[in-house]
mmCIF file of C-alpha atoms and ligand atoms in Angstrom:
data_model
loop_
_atom_site.group_PDB
_atom_site.id
_atom_site.type_symbol
_atom_site.label_atom_id
_atom_site.label_comp_id
_atom_site.label_asym_id
_atom_site.label_seq_id
_atom_site.Cartn_x
_atom_site.Cartn_y
_atom_site.Cartn_z
ATOM 1 C CA UNK C 1 -14.167 7.515 -6.451
ATOM 2 C CA UNK C 2 -13.114 4.734 -4.073
ATOM 3 C CA UNK C 3 -10.328 2.415 -5.098
ATOM 4 C CA UNK C 4 -8.475 -0.661 -3.823
ATOM 5 C CA UNK C 5 -4.854 -1.140 -4.919
ATOM 6 C CA UNK C 6 -3.784 -4.763 -4.527
ATOM 7 C CA UNK C 7 -0.252 -6.077 -4.962
ATOM 8 C CA UNK C 8 2.584 -7.762 -3.097
ATOM 9 C CA UNK C 9 4.887 -5.779 -0.798
ATOM 10 C CA UNK C 10 7.044 -3.571 -3.031
ATOM 11 C CA UNK C 11 4.703 -3.814 -6.039
ATOM 12 C CA UNK C 12 4.391 -0.030 -6.143
ATOM 13 C CA UNK C 13 1.062 0.557 -4.365
ATOM 14 C CA UNK C 14 2.280 3.461 -2.240
ATOM 15 C CA UNK C 15 4.158 5.071 -5.142
ATOM 16 C CA UNK C 16 1.111 4.931 -7.397
ATOM 17 C CA UNK C 17 -1.347 5.834 -4.618
ATOM 18 C CA UNK C 18 0.496 9.153 -4.110
ATOM 19 C CA UNK C 19 0.182 9.917 -7.825
ATOM 20 C CA UNK C 20 -3.517 8.969 -7.945
ATOM 21 C CA UNK C 21 -4.062 11.069 -4.799
ATOM 22 C CA UNK C 22 -2.599 14.131 -6.561
ATOM 23 C CA UNK C 23 -4.305 13.504 -9.922
ATOM 24 C CA UNK C 24 -7.818 12.690 -8.663
ATOM 25 C CA UNK C 25 -8.019 14.562 -5.352
ATOM 26 C CA UNK C 26 -8.733 11.452 -3.296
ATOM 27 C CA UNK C 27 -6.927 10.358 -0.148
ATOM 28 C CA UNK C 28 -4.470 7.451 0.290
ATOM 29 C CA UNK C 29 -5.288 5.191 3.233
ATOM 30 C CA UNK C 30 -2.271 2.973 3.915
ATOM 31 C CA UNK C 31 -2.834 0.553 6.782
ATOM 32 C CA UNK C 32 0.953 0.034 6.943
ATOM 33 C CA UNK C 33 1.457 3.802 7.474
ATOM 34 C CA UNK C 34 -1.289 3.839 10.116
ATOM 35 C CA UNK C 35 0.351 0.952 11.972
ATOM 36 C CA UNK C 36 3.801 2.570 11.780
ATOM 37 C CA UNK C 37 2.308 5.786 13.253
ATOM 38 C CA UNK C 38 0.685 3.719 16.018
ATOM 39 C CA UNK C 39 4.016 1.956 16.687
ATOM 40 C CA UNK C 40 5.859 5.300 16.806
ATOM 41 C CA UNK C 41 3.335 6.556 19.384
ATOM 42 C CA UNK C 42 4.386 3.672 21.653
ATOM 43 C CA UNK C 43 0.775 2.631 22.387
ATOM 44 C CA UNK C 44 0.028 -0.969 23.464
ATOM 45 C CA UNK C 45 -1.571 -1.671 20.058
ATOM 46 C CA UNK C 46 1.434 -0.097 18.329
ATOM 47 C CA UNK C 47 3.886 -2.264 20.255
ATOM 48 C CA UNK C 48 1.933 -5.431 19.438
ATOM 49 C CA UNK C 49 1.760 -4.435 15.765
ATOM 50 C CA UNK C 50 5.477 -3.605 15.532
ATOM 51 C CA UNK C 51 6.504 -7.055 16.775
ATOM 52 C CA UNK C 52 4.396 -8.702 14.069
ATOM 53 C CA UNK C 53 5.455 -6.249 11.345
ATOM 54 C CA UNK C 54 9.152 -6.740 12.075
ATOM 55 C CA UNK C 55 8.595 -10.506 11.794
ATOM 56 C CA UNK C 56 6.903 -10.010 8.393
ATOM 57 C CA UNK C 57 3.568 -11.283 9.715
ATOM 58 C CA UNK C 58 0.119 -9.775 9.348
ATOM 59 C CA UNK C 59 -1.510 -8.070 12.342
ATOM 60 C CA UNK C 60 -4.917 -9.428 13.508
ATOM 61 C CA UNK C 61 -7.891 -8.712 11.226
ATOM 62 C CA UNK C 62 -9.973 -7.166 14.029
ATOM 63 C CA UNK C 63 -7.328 -4.508 14.748
ATOM 64 C CA UNK C 64 -7.083 -3.452 11.103
ATOM 65 C CA UNK C 65 -10.826 -3.525 10.402
ATOM 66 C CA UNK C 66 -11.685 -1.182 13.271
ATOM 67 C CA UNK C 67 -8.773 1.102 12.344
ATOM 68 C CA UNK C 68 -9.922 1.465 8.722
ATOM 69 C CA UNK C 69 -13.604 1.754 9.708
ATOM 70 C CA UNK C 70 -13.015 4.879 11.760
ATOM 71 C CA UNK C 71 -10.571 6.318 9.209
ATOM 72 C CA UNK C 72 -13.105 6.140 6.357
ATOM 73 C CA UNK C 73 -15.514 8.255 8.441
ATOM 74 C CA UNK C 74 -13.091 11.210 8.504
ATOM 75 C CA UNK C 75 -14.105 14.243 6.375
ATOM 76 C CA UNK C 76 -11.048 14.014 4.058
ATOM 77 C CA UNK C 77 -12.440 10.713 2.702
ATOM 78 C CA UNK C 78 -15.659 12.288 1.449
ATOM 79 C CA UNK C 79 -14.281 12.841 -2.050
ATOM 80 C CA UNK C 80 -12.977 9.280 -2.206
ATOM 81 C CA UNK C 81 -10.124 7.085 -0.984
ATOM 82 C CA UNK C 82 -7.437 4.699 -2.175
ATOM 83 C CA UNK C 83 -7.009 1.616 0.011
ATOM 84 C CA UNK C 84 -3.310 0.691 -0.008
ATOM 85 C CA UNK C 85 -2.411 -2.490 1.881
ATOM 86 C CA UNK C 86 -6.004 -3.259 2.853
ATOM 87 C CA UNK C 87 -7.790 -5.664 2.539
ATOM 88 C CA UNK C 88 -5.085 -8.301 2.944
ATOM 89 C CA UNK C 89 -7.171 -11.343 3.925
ATOM 90 C CA UNK C 90 -10.544 -12.634 2.742
ATOM 91 C CA UNK C 91 -12.164 -11.865 6.159
ATOM 92 C CA UNK C 92 -10.896 -8.265 5.778
ATOM 93 C CA UNK C 93 -12.412 -8.068 2.253
ATOM 94 C CA UNK C 94 -15.741 -9.409 3.555
ATOM 95 C CA UNK C 95 -15.686 -7.005 6.513
ATOM 96 C CA UNK C 96 -14.951 -4.123 4.122
ATOM 97 C CA UNK C 97 -17.924 -5.012 1.913
ATOM 98 C CA UNK C 98 -20.213 -5.132 4.963
ATOM 99 C CA UNK C 99 -18.793 -1.902 6.398
ATOM 100 C CA UNK C 100 -19.183 0.027 3.129
ATOM 101 C CA UNK C 101 -22.727 -1.251 2.687
ATOM 102 C CA UNK C 102 -23.587 0.092 6.157
ATOM 103 C CA UNK C 103 -22.067 3.467 5.295
ATOM 104 C CA UNK C 104 -23.828 3.612 1.892
ATOM 105 C CA UNK C 105 -20.482 3.545 0.044
ATOM 106 C CA UNK C 106 -18.980 1.287 -2.618
ATOM 107 C CA UNK C 107 -15.649 0.448 -4.223
ATOM 108 C CA UNK C 108 -15.458 1.665 -7.829
ATOM 109 C CA UNK C 109 -12.231 -0.081 -8.876
ATOM 110 C CA UNK C 110 -10.117 -2.965 -7.581
ATOM 111 C CA UNK C 111 -6.751 -2.924 -9.349
ATOM 112 C CA UNK C 112 -3.951 -5.424 -8.859
ATOM 113 C CA UNK C 113 -0.385 -4.277 -9.587
ATOM 114 C CA UNK C 114 1.293 -7.476 -10.785
ATOM 115 C CA UNK C 115 5.025 -7.859 -10.167
ATOM 116 C CA UNK C 116 7.362 -10.899 -10.279
ATOM 117 C CA UNK C 117 8.516 -12.107 -6.856
ATOM 118 C CA UNK C 118 12.159 -11.753 -7.900
ATOM 119 C CA UNK C 119 11.745 -8.008 -8.344
ATOM 120 C CA UNK C 120 10.323 -7.535 -4.840
ATOM 121 C CA UNK C 121 13.516 -8.083 -2.898
ATOM 122 C CA UNK C 122 15.400 -5.464 -4.913
ATOM 123 C CA UNK C 123 12.495 -3.017 -4.729
ATOM 124 C CA UNK C 124 12.012 -3.404 -0.989
ATOM 125 C CA UNK C 125 15.669 -3.476 0.010
ATOM 126 C CA UNK C 126 16.322 -0.280 -2.017
ATOM 127 C CA UNK C 127 13.304 1.628 -0.686
ATOM 128 C CA UNK C 128 13.685 4.747 1.479
ATOM 129 C CA UNK C 129 11.715 7.914 2.155
ATOM 130 C CA UNK C 130 12.120 11.516 3.187
ATOM 131 C CA UNK C 131 12.084 11.756 7.004
ATOM 132 C CA UNK C 132 10.308 15.133 6.820
ATOM 133 C CA UNK C 133 7.516 14.688 4.224
ATOM 134 C CA UNK C 134 7.479 10.920 3.597
ATOM 135 C CA UNK C 135 8.109 11.138 -0.178
ATOM 136 C CA UNK C 136 9.236 7.727 -1.429
ATOM 137 C CA UNK C 137 12.518 6.951 -3.205
ATOM 138 C CA UNK C 138 14.590 4.003 -4.379
ATOM 139 C CA UNK C 139 18.390 3.539 -4.483
ATOM 140 C CA UNK C 140 18.220 2.605 -8.186
ATOM 141 C CA UNK C 141 14.752 3.218 -9.614
ATOM 142 C CA UNK C 142 13.659 6.532 -8.101
ATOM 143 C CA UNK C 143 16.542 8.707 -6.955
ATOM 144 C CA UNK C 144 16.029 12.326 -5.892
ATOM 145 C CA UNK C 145 16.921 14.766 -8.710
ATOM 146 C CA UNK C 146 19.642 16.242 -6.491
ATOM 147 C CA UNK C 147 21.469 13.612 -4.460
ATOM 148 C CA UNK C 148 20.632 13.778 -0.755
ATOM 149 C CA UNK C 149 17.843 16.372 -1.184
ATOM 150 C CA UNK C 150 14.124 15.541 -1.226
ATOM 151 C CA UNK C 151 12.469 16.660 -4.507
ATOM 152 C CA UNK C 152 9.245 17.503 -2.695
ATOM 153 C CA UNK C 153 10.246 19.425 0.448
ATOM 154 C CA UNK C 154 14.015 19.950 0.198
ATOM 155 C CA UNK C 155 14.590 17.810 3.319
ATOM 156 C CA UNK C 156 18.006 16.194 3.701
ATOM 157 C CA UNK C 157 17.192 13.426 6.207
ATOM 158 C CA UNK C 158 15.989 10.067 4.889
ATOM 159 C CA UNK C 159 14.811 6.882 6.601
ATOM 160 C CA UNK C 160 14.365 3.193 5.879
ATOM 161 C CA UNK C 161 11.675 0.905 7.304
ATOM 162 C CA UNK C 162 12.821 -1.589 9.938
ATOM 163 C CA UNK C 163 10.948 -4.378 8.087
ATOM 164 C CA UNK C 164 12.574 -3.617 4.707
ATOM 165 C CA UNK C 165 15.271 -6.293 4.766
ATOM 166 C CA UNK C 166 15.746 -9.509 2.835
ATOM 167 C CA UNK C 167 14.781 -11.883 5.668
ATOM 168 C CA UNK C 168 11.493 -10.088 6.327
ATOM 169 C CA UNK C 169 10.692 -9.710 2.638
ATOM 170 C CA UNK C 170 10.572 -13.491 2.283
ATOM 171 C CA UNK C 171 8.040 -13.821 5.150
ATOM 172 C CA UNK C 172 6.018 -10.921 3.778
ATOM 173 C CA UNK C 173 5.866 -12.482 0.313
ATOM 174 C CA UNK C 174 4.822 -15.809 1.882
ATOM 175 C CA UNK C 175 2.044 -14.043 3.819
ATOM 176 C CA UNK C 176 1.020 -12.275 0.602
ATOM 177 C CA UNK C 177 0.691 -15.476 -1.416
ATOM 178 C CA UNK C 178 -1.064 -17.419 1.362
ATOM 179 C CA UNK C 179 -3.390 -14.796 2.791
ATOM 180 C CA UNK C 180 -3.760 -12.004 0.206
ATOM 181 C CA UNK C 181 -3.602 -14.039 -3.030
ATOM 182 C CA UNK C 182 -7.132 -15.434 -2.431
ATOM 183 C CA UNK C 183 -8.495 -11.862 -2.357
ATOM 184 C CA UNK C 184 -7.628 -11.431 -6.022
ATOM 185 C CA UNK C 185 -9.796 -14.485 -6.711
ATOM 186 C CA UNK C 186 -12.498 -13.082 -4.361
ATOM 187 C CA UNK C 187 -12.817 -9.884 -6.416
ATOM 188 C CA UNK C 188 -12.180 -11.542 -9.804
ATOM 189 C CA UNK C 189 -14.965 -14.041 -9.046
ATOM 190 C CA UNK C 190 -17.326 -11.089 -8.645
ATOM 191 C CA UNK C 191 -16.001 -9.531 -11.889
ATOM 192 C CA UNK C 192 -14.677 -6.598 -9.882
ATOM 193 C CA UNK C 193 -10.912 -6.633 -10.415
ATOM 194 C CA UNK C 194 -8.503 -5.492 -13.131
ATOM 195 C CA UNK C 195 -4.718 -5.784 -13.347
ATOM 196 C CA UNK C 196 -1.840 -3.578 -14.466
ATOM 197 C CA UNK C 197 1.701 -4.688 -15.322
ATOM 198 C CA UNK C 198 3.804 -3.486 -12.388
ATOM 199 C CA UNK C 199 7.057 -4.577 -14.043
ATOM 200 C CA UNK C 200 6.943 -1.484 -16.249
ATOM 201 C CA UNK C 201 8.499 1.839 -15.231
ATOM 202 C CA UNK C 202 6.790 3.936 -12.554
ATOM 203 C CA UNK C 203 5.463 6.358 -15.217
ATOM 204 C CA UNK C 204 4.155 3.512 -17.387
ATOM 205 C CA UNK C 205 2.293 1.976 -14.452
ATOM 206 C CA UNK C 206 0.705 5.376 -13.755
ATOM 207 C CA UNK C 207 -0.395 5.562 -17.403
ATOM 208 C CA UNK C 208 -1.981 2.101 -17.175
ATOM 209 C CA UNK C 209 -3.824 3.082 -13.988
ATOM 210 C CA UNK C 210 -5.122 6.314 -15.479
ATOM 211 C CA UNK C 211 -6.323 4.285 -18.480
ATOM 212 C CA UNK C 212 -8.555 2.325 -16.093
ATOM 213 C CA UNK C 213 -9.615 5.195 -13.820
ATOM 214 C CA UNK C 214 -10.383 7.568 -16.711
HETATM 215 P P1 ADP H 301 4.358 -0.951 -1.948
HETATM 216 O O1 ADP H 301 3.630 0.266 -1.436
HETATM 217 O O2 ADP H 301 3.517 -1.770 -2.897
HETATM 218 O O3 ADP H 301 4.951 -1.794 -0.858
HETATM 219 P P2 ADP H 301 6.250 1.029 -2.993
HETATM 220 O O4 ADP H 301 5.333 1.917 -3.775
HETATM 221 O O5 ADP H 301 6.743 1.550 -1.682
HETATM 222 O O6 ADP H 301 5.589 -0.439 -2.822
HETATM 223 O O7 ADP H 301 7.484 0.656 -3.934
HETATM 224 C C1 ADP H 301 8.582 -0.117 -3.431
HETATM 225 C C2 ADP H 301 9.896 0.475 -3.964
HETATM 226 O O8 ADP H 301 9.972 0.202 -5.366
HETATM 227 C C3 ADP H 301 10.005 1.991 -3.792
HETATM 228 O O9 ADP H 301 11.333 2.304 -3.411
HETATM 229 C C4 ADP H 301 9.656 2.558 -5.189
HETATM 230 O O10 ADP H 301 10.408 3.731 -5.453
HETATM 231 C C5 ADP H 301 10.060 1.416 -6.121
HETATM 232 N N1 ADP H 301 9.124 1.255 -7.246
HETATM 233 C C6 ADP H 301 7.773 1.404 -7.243
HETATM 234 N N2 ADP H 301 7.262 1.145 -8.464
HETATM 235 C C7 ADP H 301 8.308 0.794 -9.262
HETATM 236 C C8 ADP H 301 8.439 0.429 -10.658
HETATM 237 N N3 ADP H 301 7.365 0.356 -11.448
HETATM 238 N N4 ADP H 301 9.678 0.163 -11.115
HETATM 239 C C9 ADP H 301 10.769 0.228 -10.298
HETATM 240 N N5 ADP H 301 10.712 0.579 -8.995
HETATM 241 C C10 ADP H 301 9.501 0.859 -8.476
HETATM 242 P P1 AMP H 302 2.880 -2.309 4.256
HETATM 243 O O1 AMP H 302 3.280 -0.914 4.659
HETATM 244 O O2 AMP H 302 1.588 -2.343 3.505
HETATM 245 O O3 AMP H 302 3.993 -3.033 3.537
HETATM 246 O O4 AMP H 302 2.597 -3.104 5.605
HETATM 247 C C1 AMP H 302 3.619 -3.301 6.554
HETATM 248 C C2 AMP H 302 3.165 -4.338 7.580
HETATM 249 O O5 AMP H 302 2.021 -3.854 8.301
HETATM 250 C C3 AMP H 302 2.741 -5.690 7.027
HETATM 251 O O6 AMP H 302 3.831 -6.566 6.779
HETATM 252 C C4 AMP H 302 1.817 -6.195 8.146
HETATM 253 O O7 AMP H 302 2.573 -6.655 9.251
HETATM 254 C C5 AMP H 302 1.112 -4.915 8.585
HETATM 255 N N1 AMP H 302 -0.143 -4.661 7.836
HETATM 256 C C6 AMP H 302 -0.403 -3.611 7.011
HETATM 257 N N2 AMP H 302 -1.639 -3.686 6.518
HETATM 258 C C7 AMP H 302 -2.193 -4.825 7.034
HETATM 259 C C8 AMP H 302 -3.446 -5.482 6.887
HETATM 260 N N3 AMP H 302 -4.405 -4.984 6.082
HETATM 261 N N4 AMP H 302 -3.656 -6.633 7.565
HETATM 262 C C9 AMP H 302 -2.721 -7.146 8.366
HETATM 263 N N5 AMP H 302 -1.494 -6.605 8.544
HETATM 264 C C10 AMP H 302 -1.230 -5.440 7.891
#
């Protein structure tokens, strides 16, 4: 099963993708995570991407499309994949359709997680993750069971993203509405997209998703 999770920054794509990954045995492909890994490696592409990411702007389509194209070819994608943060522009969605056609693959579900803009700032500014295993948390909505200790791996170091601040959130939301909003119409026009209410609790959103995925 191949799936696209759409939704504004902070809507809960990564949180839900991890749960779908575990429940259905398919792999999460987050273009944001890939770019952060590239930036951490210090490569020329990574440095270019980091400047744009820290300004809350999208990186060029060509960079992302080639990155995702080679990632989908990896053996761990054979059982299926969850696209998280991609496509983010109509040219990316068109390139994805063409790329999958060439590879003899298709997208089974396009699901938008709908969240009010006002909730995004609080969600993004409270987001952090385990430095060791990457498990995601939130200052208010998803605290570790034992304070300061990761539920998943027992790690005690946590990190926050450099782009998770109020100034950047506003630019990211603007980019979402201008560039990514039309994708919802692109898929809806083809009768391919469904929506879940992302304002519900994390568990409720998972239940809605499983209702669609079966
Ligand atoms: P995205 O991947 O769409 O940018 P995340 O999954 O990282 O968003 O979620 C952003 C933050 O909001 C995280 O800290 C997460 O714990 C929290 N979060 C995710 N879903 C919900 C929800 N339904 N209700 C409250 N907080 C949520
Ligand atoms: P995310 O982790 O999905 O919130 O993405 C973080 C940042 O990475 C975004 O604000 C963009 O700068 C960049 N990015 C991630 N995915 C894409 C994409 N598909 N197209 C363009 N830029 C992207």
